[in-house]
mmCIF file of C-alpha atoms in Angstrom:
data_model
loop_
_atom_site.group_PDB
_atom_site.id
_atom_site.type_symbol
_atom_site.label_atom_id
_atom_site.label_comp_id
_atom_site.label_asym_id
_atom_site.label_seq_id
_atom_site.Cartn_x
_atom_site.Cartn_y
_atom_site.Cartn_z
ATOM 1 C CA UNK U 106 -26.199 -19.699 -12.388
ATOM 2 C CA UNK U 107 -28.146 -18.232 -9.884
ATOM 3 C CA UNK U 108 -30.467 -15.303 -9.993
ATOM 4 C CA UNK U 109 -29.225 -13.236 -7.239
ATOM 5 C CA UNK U 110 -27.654 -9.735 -8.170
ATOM 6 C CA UNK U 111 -23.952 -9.751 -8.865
ATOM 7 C CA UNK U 112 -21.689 -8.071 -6.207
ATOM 8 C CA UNK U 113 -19.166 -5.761 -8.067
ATOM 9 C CA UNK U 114 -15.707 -5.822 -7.066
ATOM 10 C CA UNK U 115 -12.980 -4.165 -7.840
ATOM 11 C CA UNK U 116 -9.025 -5.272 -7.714
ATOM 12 C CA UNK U 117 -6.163 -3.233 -7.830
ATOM 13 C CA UNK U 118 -3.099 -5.329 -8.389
ATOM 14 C CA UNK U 119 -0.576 -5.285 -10.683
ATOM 15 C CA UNK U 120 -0.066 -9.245 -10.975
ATOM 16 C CA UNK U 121 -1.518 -9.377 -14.281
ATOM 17 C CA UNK U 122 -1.564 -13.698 -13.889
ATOM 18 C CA UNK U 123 -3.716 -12.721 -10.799
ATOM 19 C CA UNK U 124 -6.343 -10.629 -12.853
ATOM 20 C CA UNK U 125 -6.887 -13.555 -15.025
ATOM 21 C CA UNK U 126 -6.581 -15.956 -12.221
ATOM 22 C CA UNK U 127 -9.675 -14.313 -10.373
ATOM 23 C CA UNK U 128 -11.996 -13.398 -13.523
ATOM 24 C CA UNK U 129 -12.272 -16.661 -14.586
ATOM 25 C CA UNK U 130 -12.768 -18.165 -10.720
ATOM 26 C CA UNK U 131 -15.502 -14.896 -10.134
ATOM 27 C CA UNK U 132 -16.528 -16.109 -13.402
ATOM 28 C CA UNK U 133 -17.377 -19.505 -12.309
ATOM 29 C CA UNK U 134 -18.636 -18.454 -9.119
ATOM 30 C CA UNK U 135 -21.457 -16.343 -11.071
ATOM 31 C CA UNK U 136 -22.288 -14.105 -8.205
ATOM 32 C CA UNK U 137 -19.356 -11.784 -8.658
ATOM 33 C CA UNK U 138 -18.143 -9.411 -11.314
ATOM 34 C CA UNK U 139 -14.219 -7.654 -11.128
ATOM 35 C CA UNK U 140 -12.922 -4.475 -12.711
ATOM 36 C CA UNK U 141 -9.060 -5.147 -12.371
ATOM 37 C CA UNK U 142 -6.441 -2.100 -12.237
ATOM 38 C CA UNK U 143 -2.793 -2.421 -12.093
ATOM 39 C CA UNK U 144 -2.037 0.518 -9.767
ATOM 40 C CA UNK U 145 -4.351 2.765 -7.671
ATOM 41 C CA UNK U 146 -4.508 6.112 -10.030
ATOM 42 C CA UNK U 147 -7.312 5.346 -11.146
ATOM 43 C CA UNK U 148 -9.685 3.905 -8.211
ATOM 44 C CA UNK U 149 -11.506 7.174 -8.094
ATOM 45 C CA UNK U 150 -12.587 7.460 -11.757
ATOM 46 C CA UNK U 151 -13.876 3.693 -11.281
ATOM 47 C CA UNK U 152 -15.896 4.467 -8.089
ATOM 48 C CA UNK U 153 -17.618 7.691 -9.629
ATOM 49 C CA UNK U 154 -18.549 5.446 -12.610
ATOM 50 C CA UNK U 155 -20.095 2.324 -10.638
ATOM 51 C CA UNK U 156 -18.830 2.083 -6.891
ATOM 52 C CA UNK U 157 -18.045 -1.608 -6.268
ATOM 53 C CA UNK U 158 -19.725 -3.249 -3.313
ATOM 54 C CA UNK U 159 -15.776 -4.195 -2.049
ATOM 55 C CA UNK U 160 -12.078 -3.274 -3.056
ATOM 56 C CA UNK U 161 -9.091 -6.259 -2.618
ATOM 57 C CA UNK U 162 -6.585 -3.895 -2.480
ATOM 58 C CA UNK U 163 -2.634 -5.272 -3.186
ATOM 59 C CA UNK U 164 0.152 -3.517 -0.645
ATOM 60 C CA UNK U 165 2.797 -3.260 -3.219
ATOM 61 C CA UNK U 166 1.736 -1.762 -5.981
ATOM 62 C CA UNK U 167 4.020 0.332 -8.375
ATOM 63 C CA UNK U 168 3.453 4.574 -7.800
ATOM 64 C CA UNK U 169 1.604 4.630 -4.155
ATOM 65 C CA UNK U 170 1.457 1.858 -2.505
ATOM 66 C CA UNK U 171 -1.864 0.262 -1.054
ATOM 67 C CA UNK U 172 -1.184 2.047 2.431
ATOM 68 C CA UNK U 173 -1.775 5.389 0.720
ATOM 69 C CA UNK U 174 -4.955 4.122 -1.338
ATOM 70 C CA UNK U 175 -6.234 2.293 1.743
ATOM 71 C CA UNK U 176 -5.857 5.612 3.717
ATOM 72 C CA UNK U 177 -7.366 7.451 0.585
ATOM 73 C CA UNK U 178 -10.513 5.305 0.283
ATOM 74 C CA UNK U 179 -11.066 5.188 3.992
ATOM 75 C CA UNK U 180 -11.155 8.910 4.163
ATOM 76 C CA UNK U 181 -13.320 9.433 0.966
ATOM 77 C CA UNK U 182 -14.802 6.427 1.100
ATOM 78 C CA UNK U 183 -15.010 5.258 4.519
ATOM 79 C CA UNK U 184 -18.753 2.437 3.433
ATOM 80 C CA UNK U 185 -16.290 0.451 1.042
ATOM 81 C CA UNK U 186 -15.005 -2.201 2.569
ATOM 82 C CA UNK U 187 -11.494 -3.184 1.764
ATOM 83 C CA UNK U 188 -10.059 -6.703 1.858
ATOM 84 C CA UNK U 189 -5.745 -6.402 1.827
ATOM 85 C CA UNK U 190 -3.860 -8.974 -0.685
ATOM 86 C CA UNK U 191 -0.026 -8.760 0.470
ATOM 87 C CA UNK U 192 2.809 -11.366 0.773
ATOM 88 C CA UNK U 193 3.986 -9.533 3.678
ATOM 89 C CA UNK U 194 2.634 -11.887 6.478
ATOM 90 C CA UNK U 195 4.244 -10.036 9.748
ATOM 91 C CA UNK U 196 1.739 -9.962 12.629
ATOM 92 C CA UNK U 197 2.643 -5.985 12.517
ATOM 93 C CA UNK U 198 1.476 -5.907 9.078
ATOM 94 C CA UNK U 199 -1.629 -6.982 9.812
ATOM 95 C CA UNK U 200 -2.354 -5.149 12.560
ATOM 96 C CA UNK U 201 -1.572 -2.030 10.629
ATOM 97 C CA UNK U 202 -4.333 -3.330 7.938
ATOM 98 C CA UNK U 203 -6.677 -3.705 10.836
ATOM 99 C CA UNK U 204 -5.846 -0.516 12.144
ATOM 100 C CA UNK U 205 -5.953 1.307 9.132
ATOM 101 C CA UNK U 206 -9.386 0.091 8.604
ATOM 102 C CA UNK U 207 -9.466 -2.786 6.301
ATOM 103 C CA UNK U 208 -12.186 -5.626 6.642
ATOM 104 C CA UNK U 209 -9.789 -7.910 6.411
ATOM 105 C CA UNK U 210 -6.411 -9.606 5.403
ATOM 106 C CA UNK U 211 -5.095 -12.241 3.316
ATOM 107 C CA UNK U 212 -1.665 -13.537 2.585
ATOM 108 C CA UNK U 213 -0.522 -14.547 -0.712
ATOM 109 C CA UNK U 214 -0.399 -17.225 -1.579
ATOM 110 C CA UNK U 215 -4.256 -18.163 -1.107
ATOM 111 C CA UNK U 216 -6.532 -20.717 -2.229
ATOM 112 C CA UNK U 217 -9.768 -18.844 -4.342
ATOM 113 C CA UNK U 218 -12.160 -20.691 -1.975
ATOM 114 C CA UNK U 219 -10.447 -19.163 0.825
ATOM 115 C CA UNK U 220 -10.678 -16.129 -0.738
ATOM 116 C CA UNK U 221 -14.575 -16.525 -1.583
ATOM 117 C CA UNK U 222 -15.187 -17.235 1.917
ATOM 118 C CA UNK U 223 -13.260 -14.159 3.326
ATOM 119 C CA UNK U 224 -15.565 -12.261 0.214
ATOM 120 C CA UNK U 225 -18.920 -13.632 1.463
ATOM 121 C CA UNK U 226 -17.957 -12.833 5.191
ATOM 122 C CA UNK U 227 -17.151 -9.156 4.275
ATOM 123 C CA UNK U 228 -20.424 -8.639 2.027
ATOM 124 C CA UNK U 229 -22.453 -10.960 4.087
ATOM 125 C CA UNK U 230 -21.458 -10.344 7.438
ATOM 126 C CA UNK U 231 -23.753 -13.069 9.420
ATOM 127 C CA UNK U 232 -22.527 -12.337 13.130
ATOM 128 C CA UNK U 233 -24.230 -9.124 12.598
ATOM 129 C CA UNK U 234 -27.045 -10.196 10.881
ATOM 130 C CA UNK U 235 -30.556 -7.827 11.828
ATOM 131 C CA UNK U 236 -27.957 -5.175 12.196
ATOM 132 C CA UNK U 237 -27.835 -6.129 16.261
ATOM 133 C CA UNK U 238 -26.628 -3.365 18.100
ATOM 134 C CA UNK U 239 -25.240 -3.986 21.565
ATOM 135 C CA UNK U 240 -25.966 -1.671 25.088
ATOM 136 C CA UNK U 241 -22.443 -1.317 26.876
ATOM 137 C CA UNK U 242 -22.481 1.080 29.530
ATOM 138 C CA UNK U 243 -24.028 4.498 28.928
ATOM 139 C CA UNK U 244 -22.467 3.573 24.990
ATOM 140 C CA UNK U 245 -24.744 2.101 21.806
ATOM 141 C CA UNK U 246 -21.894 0.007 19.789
ATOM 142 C CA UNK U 247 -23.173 -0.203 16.351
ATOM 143 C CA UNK U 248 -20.681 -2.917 14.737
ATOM 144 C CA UNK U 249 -21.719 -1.966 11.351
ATOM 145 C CA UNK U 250 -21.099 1.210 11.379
ATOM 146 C CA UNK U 251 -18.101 0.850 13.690
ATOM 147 C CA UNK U 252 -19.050 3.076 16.083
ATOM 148 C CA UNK U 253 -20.157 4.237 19.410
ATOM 149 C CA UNK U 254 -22.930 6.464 20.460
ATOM 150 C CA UNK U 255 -23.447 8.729 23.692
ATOM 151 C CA UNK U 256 -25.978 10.931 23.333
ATOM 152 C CA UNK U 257 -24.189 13.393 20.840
ATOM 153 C CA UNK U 258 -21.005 12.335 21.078
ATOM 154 C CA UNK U 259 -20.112 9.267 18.405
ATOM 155 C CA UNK U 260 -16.818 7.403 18.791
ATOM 156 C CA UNK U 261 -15.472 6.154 15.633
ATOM 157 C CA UNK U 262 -13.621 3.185 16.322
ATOM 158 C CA UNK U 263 -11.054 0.696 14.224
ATOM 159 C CA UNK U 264 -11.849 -1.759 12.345
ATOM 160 C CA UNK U 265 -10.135 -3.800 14.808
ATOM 161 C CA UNK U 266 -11.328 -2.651 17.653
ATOM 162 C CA UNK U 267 -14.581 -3.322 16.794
ATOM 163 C CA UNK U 268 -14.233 -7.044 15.972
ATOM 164 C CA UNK U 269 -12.381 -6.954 18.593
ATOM 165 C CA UNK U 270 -16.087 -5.328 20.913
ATOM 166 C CA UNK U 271 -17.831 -7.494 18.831
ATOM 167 C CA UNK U 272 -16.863 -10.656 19.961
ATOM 168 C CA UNK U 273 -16.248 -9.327 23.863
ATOM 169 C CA UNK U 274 -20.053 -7.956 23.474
ATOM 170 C CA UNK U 275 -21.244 -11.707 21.810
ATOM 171 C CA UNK U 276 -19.413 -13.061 24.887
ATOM 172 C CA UNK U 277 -20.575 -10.825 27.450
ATOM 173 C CA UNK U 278 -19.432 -11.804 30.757
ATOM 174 C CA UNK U 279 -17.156 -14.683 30.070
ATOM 175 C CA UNK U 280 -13.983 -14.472 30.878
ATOM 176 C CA UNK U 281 -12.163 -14.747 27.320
ATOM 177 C CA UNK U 282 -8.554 -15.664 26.986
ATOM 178 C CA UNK U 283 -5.648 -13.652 25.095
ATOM 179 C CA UNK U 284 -5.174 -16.886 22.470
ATOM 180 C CA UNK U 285 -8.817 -17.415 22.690
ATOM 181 C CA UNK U 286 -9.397 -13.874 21.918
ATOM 182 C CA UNK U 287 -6.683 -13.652 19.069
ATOM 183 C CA UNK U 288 -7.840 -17.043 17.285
ATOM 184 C CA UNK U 289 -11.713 -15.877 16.661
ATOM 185 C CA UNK U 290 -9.779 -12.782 15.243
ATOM 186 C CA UNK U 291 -6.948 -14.109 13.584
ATOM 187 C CA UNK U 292 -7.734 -17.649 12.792
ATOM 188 C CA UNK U 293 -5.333 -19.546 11.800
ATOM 189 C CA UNK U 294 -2.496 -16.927 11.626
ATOM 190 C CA UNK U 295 -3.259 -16.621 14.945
ATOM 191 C CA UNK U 296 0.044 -15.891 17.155
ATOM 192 C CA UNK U 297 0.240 -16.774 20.580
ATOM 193 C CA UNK U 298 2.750 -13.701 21.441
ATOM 194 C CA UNK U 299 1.437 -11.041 19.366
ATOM 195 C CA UNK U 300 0.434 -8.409 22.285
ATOM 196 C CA UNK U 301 -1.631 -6.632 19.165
ATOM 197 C CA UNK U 302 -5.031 -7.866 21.102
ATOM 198 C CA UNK U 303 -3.302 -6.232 24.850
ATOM 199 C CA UNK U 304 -2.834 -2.585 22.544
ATOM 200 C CA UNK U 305 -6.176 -2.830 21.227
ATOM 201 C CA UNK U 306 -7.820 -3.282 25.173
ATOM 202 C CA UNK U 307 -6.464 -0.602 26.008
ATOM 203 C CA UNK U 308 -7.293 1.882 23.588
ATOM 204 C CA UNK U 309 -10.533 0.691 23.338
ATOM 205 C CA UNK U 310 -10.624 1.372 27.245
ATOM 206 C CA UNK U 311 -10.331 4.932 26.312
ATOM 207 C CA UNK U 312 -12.657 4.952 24.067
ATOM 208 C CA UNK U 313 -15.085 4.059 26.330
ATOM 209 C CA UNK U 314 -13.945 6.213 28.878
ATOM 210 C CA UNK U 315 -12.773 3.497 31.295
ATOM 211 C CA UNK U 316 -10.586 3.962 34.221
ATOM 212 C CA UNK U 317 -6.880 2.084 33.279
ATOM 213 C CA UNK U 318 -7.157 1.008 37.219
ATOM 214 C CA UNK U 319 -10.823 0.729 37.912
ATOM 215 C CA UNK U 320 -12.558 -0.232 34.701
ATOM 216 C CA UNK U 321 -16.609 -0.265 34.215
ATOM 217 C CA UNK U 322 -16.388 -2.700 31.160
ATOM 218 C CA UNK U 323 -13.232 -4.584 30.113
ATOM 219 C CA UNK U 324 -11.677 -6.047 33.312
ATOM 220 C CA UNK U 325 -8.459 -8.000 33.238
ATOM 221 C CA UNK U 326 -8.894 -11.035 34.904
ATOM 222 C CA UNK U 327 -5.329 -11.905 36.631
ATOM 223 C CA UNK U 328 -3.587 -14.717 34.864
ATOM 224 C CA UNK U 329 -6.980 -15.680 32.860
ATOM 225 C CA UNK U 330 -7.841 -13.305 30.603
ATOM 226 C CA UNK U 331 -10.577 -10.517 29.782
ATOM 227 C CA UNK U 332 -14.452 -10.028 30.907
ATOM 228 C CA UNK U 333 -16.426 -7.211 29.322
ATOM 229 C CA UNK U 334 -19.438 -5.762 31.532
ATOM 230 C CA UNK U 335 -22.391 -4.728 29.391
ATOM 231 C CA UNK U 336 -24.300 -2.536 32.156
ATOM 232 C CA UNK U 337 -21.807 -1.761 34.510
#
């Protein structure tokens, strides 16, 4: 056992062979402790007691389903980060998880190490490690916070449009391929025809205020790819 403070997180799923499944692997691990629920009523009693560090959050769940809770938590309690257990394992469905806001999304059924390693990378996220913030344009993207800053103005943006700015921004300049692009985001669930990563471009081309023909920062390169200009 080691002597670093236990992460608290919380799972709302109503596989009870699941709840036992995870205690005893969280158990083992020794750096996690889980508060199971069977359905989402009562998520907000739990976080007013002890707010867990991160939610997995089950799709189908009897009453609401985890759409409704993940919209519910991300509007009152948008710092929580929210990792998606479904066996619905549509590209659409994951892009609505992204989209929605979750941190990230795992298909059932998973391997516990797999699912320890998606934990770690959501409570110890080290591509952003020093809390690096990145110049792009007259815009400060803060990928923590998921947002960017001009002057007064702040941009809230996905979650996946921000993974999505986070690893144009670590790439700055290269000219980064649609499968390229989709396999550092999707590993390997990774489809080569899912235009999810096109979508997300462009409306993070808005965002940014870019011109659809002329744009300052994420340029299509014909037949290649994408480049995103820092300073343009």
């Amino acid at each position: 056992m080691n002597n670093k403070t236990s992460h608290h997180i919380l799972l709302v799923d109503d596989d009870l062979l699941l709840h036992t499944l995870l205690e005893e692997c969280f158990r083992a691990h020794g750096s996690y402790k889980i508060h199971a629920l069977q359905d989402g009523e009562g998520i907000g009693l739990l976080i007013d007691k002890q707010q867990p560090d991160m939610i997995m959050l089950d799709i189908m769940l009897p009453g609401k389903d985890g759409w409704y809770w993940l919209d519910w938590l991300k509007r009152c309690h948008p710092h929580i980060p929210v990792l998606l257990l479904s066996a619905k394992n549509q590209p659409d469905d994951r892009l609505r998880g992204f989209e929605s806001g979750a941190a990230d999304y795992l298909i059932k059924p998973f391997h516990p190490g797999e699912l320890l390693i998606r934990i770690s990378h959501i409570l110890h996220p080290q591509h952003i490690t020093g809390h690096k913030r990145y110049q792009v344009g007259e815009y400060l993207f803060d990928p923590m916070q998921e947002t960017l800053q001009a002057e007064n103005n702040q941009i809230r943006l996905s979650t996946l449009e921000s993974r999505l700015l986070l690893f144009f921004c670590e790439n700055a300049g290269q000219t980064l391929t649609r499968d390229a692009i989709s396999l550092a985001l999707n590993g390997n669930e990774h489809h080569p025809l899912n235009r999810s990563i096109d979508m997300a471009i462009t409306r993070l081309r808005k965002k940014l205020g870019d011109d659809k023909e002329k744009p300052q920062y994420l340029h299509t390169v014909w037949r290649k790819g994408y480049r995103l200009t820092l300073n343009a």
